[in-house]
Coordinates of C-alpha atoms in Angstrom, one line a residue:
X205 CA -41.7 -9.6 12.3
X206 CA -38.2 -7.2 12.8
X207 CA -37.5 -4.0 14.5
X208 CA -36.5 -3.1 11.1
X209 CA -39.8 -5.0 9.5
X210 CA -41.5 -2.1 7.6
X211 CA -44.8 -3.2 9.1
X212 CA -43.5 -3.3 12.8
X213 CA -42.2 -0.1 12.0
X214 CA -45.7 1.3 11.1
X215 CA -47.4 -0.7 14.0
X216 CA -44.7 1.1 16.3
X217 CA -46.0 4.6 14.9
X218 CA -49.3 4.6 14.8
X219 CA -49.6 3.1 18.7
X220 CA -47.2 6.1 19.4
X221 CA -49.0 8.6 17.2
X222 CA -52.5 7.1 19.0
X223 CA -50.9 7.5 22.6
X224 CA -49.5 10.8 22.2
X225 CA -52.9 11.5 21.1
X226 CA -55.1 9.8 24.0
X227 CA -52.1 11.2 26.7
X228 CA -52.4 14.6 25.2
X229 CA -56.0 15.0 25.3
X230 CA -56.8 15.6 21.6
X231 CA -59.9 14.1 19.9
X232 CA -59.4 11.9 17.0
X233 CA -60.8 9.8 14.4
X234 CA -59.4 7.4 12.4
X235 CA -61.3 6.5 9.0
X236 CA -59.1 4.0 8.0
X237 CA -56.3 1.8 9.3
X238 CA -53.4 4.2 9.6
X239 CA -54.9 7.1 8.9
X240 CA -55.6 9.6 11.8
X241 CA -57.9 13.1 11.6
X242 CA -57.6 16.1 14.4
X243 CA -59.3 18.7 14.1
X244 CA -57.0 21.9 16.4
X245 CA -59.2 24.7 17.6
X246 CA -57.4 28.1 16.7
X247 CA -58.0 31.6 16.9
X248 CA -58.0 33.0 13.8
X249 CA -58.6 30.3 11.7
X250 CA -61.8 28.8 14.1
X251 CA -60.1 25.0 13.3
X252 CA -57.6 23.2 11.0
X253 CA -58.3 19.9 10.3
X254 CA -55.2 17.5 10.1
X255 CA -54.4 14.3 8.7
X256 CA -51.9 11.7 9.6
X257 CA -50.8 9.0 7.6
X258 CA -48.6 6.2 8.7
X259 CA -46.9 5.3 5.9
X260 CA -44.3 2.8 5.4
X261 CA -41.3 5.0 5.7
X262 CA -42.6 7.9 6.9
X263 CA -46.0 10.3 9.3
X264 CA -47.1 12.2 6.7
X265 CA -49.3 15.5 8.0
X266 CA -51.6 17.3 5.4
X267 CA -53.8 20.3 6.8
X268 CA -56.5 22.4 5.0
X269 CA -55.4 26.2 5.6
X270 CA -57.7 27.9 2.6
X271 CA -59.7 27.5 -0.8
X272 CA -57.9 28.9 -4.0
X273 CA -57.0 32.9 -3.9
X274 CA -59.7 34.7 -5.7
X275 CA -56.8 37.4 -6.9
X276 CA -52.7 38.3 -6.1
X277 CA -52.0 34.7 -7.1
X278 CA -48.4 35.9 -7.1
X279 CA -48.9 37.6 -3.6
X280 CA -50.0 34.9 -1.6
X281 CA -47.5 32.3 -3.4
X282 CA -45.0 34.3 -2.8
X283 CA -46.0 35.1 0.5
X284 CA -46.1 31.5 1.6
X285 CA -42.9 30.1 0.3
X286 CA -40.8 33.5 2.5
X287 CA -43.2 31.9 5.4
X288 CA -42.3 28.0 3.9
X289 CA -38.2 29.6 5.5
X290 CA -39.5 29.9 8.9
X291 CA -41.6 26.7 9.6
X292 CA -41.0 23.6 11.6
X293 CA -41.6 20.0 9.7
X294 CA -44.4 21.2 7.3
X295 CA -44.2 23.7 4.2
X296 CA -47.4 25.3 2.6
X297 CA -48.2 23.8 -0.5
X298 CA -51.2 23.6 -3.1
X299 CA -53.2 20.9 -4.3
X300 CA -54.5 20.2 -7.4
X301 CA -57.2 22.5 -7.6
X302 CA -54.9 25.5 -5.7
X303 CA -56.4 25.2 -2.5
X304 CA -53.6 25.9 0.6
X305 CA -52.5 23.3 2.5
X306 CA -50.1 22.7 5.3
X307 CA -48.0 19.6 4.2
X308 CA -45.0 17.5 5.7
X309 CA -43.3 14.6 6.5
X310 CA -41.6 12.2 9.4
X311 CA -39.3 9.5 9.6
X312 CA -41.4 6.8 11.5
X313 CA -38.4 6.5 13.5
X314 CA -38.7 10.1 14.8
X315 CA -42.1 9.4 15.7
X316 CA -42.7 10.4 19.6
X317 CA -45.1 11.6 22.1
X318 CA -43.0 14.4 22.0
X319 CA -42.4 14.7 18.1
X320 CA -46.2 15.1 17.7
X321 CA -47.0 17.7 19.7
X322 CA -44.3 19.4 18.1
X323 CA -45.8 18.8 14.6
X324 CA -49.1 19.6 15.5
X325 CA -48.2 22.9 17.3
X326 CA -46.5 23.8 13.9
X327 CA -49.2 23.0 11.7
X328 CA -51.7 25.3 14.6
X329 CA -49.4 28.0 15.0
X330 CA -48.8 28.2 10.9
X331 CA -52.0 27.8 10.2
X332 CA -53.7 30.3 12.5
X333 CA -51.1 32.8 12.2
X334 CA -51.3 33.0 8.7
X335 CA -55.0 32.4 8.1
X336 CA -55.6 36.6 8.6
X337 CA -52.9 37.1 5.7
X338 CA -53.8 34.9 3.5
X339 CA -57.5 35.8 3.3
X340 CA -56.4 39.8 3.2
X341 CA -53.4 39.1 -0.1
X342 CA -56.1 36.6 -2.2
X343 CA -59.7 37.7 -1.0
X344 CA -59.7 41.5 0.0
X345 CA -62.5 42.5 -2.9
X346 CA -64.8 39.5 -1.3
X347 CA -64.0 40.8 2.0
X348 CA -64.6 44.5 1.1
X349 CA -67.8 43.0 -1.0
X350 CA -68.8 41.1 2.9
X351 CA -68.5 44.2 4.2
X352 CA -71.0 46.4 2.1
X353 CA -73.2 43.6 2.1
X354 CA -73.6 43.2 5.7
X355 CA -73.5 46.9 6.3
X356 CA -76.0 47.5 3.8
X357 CA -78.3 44.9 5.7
X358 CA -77.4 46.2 9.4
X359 CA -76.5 42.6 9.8
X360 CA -73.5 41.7 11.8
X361 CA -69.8 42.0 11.1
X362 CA -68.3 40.5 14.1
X363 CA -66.5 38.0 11.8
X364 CA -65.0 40.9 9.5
X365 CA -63.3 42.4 13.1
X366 CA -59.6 41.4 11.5
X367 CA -60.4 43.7 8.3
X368 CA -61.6 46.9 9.3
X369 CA -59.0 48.5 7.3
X370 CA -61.2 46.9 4.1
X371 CA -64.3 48.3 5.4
X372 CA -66.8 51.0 3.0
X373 CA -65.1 54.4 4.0
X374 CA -62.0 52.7 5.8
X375 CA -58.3 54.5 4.6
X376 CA -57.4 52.5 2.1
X377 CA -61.0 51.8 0.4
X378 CA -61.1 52.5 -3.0
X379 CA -64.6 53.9 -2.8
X380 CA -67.9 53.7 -0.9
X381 CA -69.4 55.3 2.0
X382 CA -70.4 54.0 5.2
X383 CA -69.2 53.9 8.9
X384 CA -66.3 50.9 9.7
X385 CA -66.4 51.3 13.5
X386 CA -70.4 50.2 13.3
X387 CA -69.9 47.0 13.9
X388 CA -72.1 44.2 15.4
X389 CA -71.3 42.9 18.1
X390 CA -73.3 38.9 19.3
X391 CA -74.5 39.5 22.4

């Protein structure tokens, strides 16, 4: 076996990738030779779970950011490829069923301690930052549907904080009644 043996090249990786990993504290499973899941705690988006594949080229990264728009198809594609200009590594992209994902690619020879924090604070930061957006452009009528149900109910709304503007009665609301600043708080 080379330095420039394919499956050296892979070895080399994936002891990097697992290091980097280990050194930085992040918890990890690995369901198959090669093939690495993290789950990243966020803010908005509560966690993103990320794989990483070492391939025999390349790290490939694929992330789970949200289930197919219900509506705005146009909105929220459009949306993510103006985002797709700003980001680091990986690029939103859609599966086969049109569910979001975060998606990218390394040269195995880039991969360092220092290249995967790097790629996982992109896919975190993309994710998270957009999570808000993307549920408000392809999900508002569930979200203004939530909203009357749980007000309806007096149950809580603590998880609809990021949407009061989608709230019965809120500017903007094409219709209902009801009071958006009566929110429940968990104790």
């Amino acid at each position: 076996m080379t330095a420039d043996d394919p499956t050296s090249r892979q070895a080399e990786a994936l002891a990097t990738l697992r290091a980097a990993l280990r050194d930085g504290g992040v918890e990890h499973e690995e369901p198959s030779e090669g093939t690495v899941v993290v789950t990243l705690p966020g803010e908005r988006k509560l966690k993103t779970t990320v794989s990483l594949v070492v391939g025999a080229h390349s790290l490939s990264v694929n992330a789970f950011v949200a289930r197919r728009p219900d509506e705005n198809h146009e909105a929220v594609y459009r949306w993510m490829l103006e985002r797709n200009t700003r980001l680091y590594v990986v690029a939103f992209a859609l599966d086969h069923l049109g569910d979001i994902y975060l998606s990218g690619r390394v040269p195995l020879h880039a991969v360092t301690a220092e290249e995967v924090d790097r790629l996982l604070g992109s896919v975190l930061e993309a994710s998270d930052s957009s999570f808000n957006t993307l549920l408000e452009l392809g999900f508002s009528t569930a979200i203004r549907k939530e909203w009357q149900w749980r007000l309806s109910r007096g149950e809580p709304t603590y998880n609809l904080a990021a949407f009061p503007h989608l709230a019965p009665g809120a500017a903007g609301d094409p219709g209902g009644a009801g009071d958006p600043g009566a929110t429940s708080h968990p104790s």
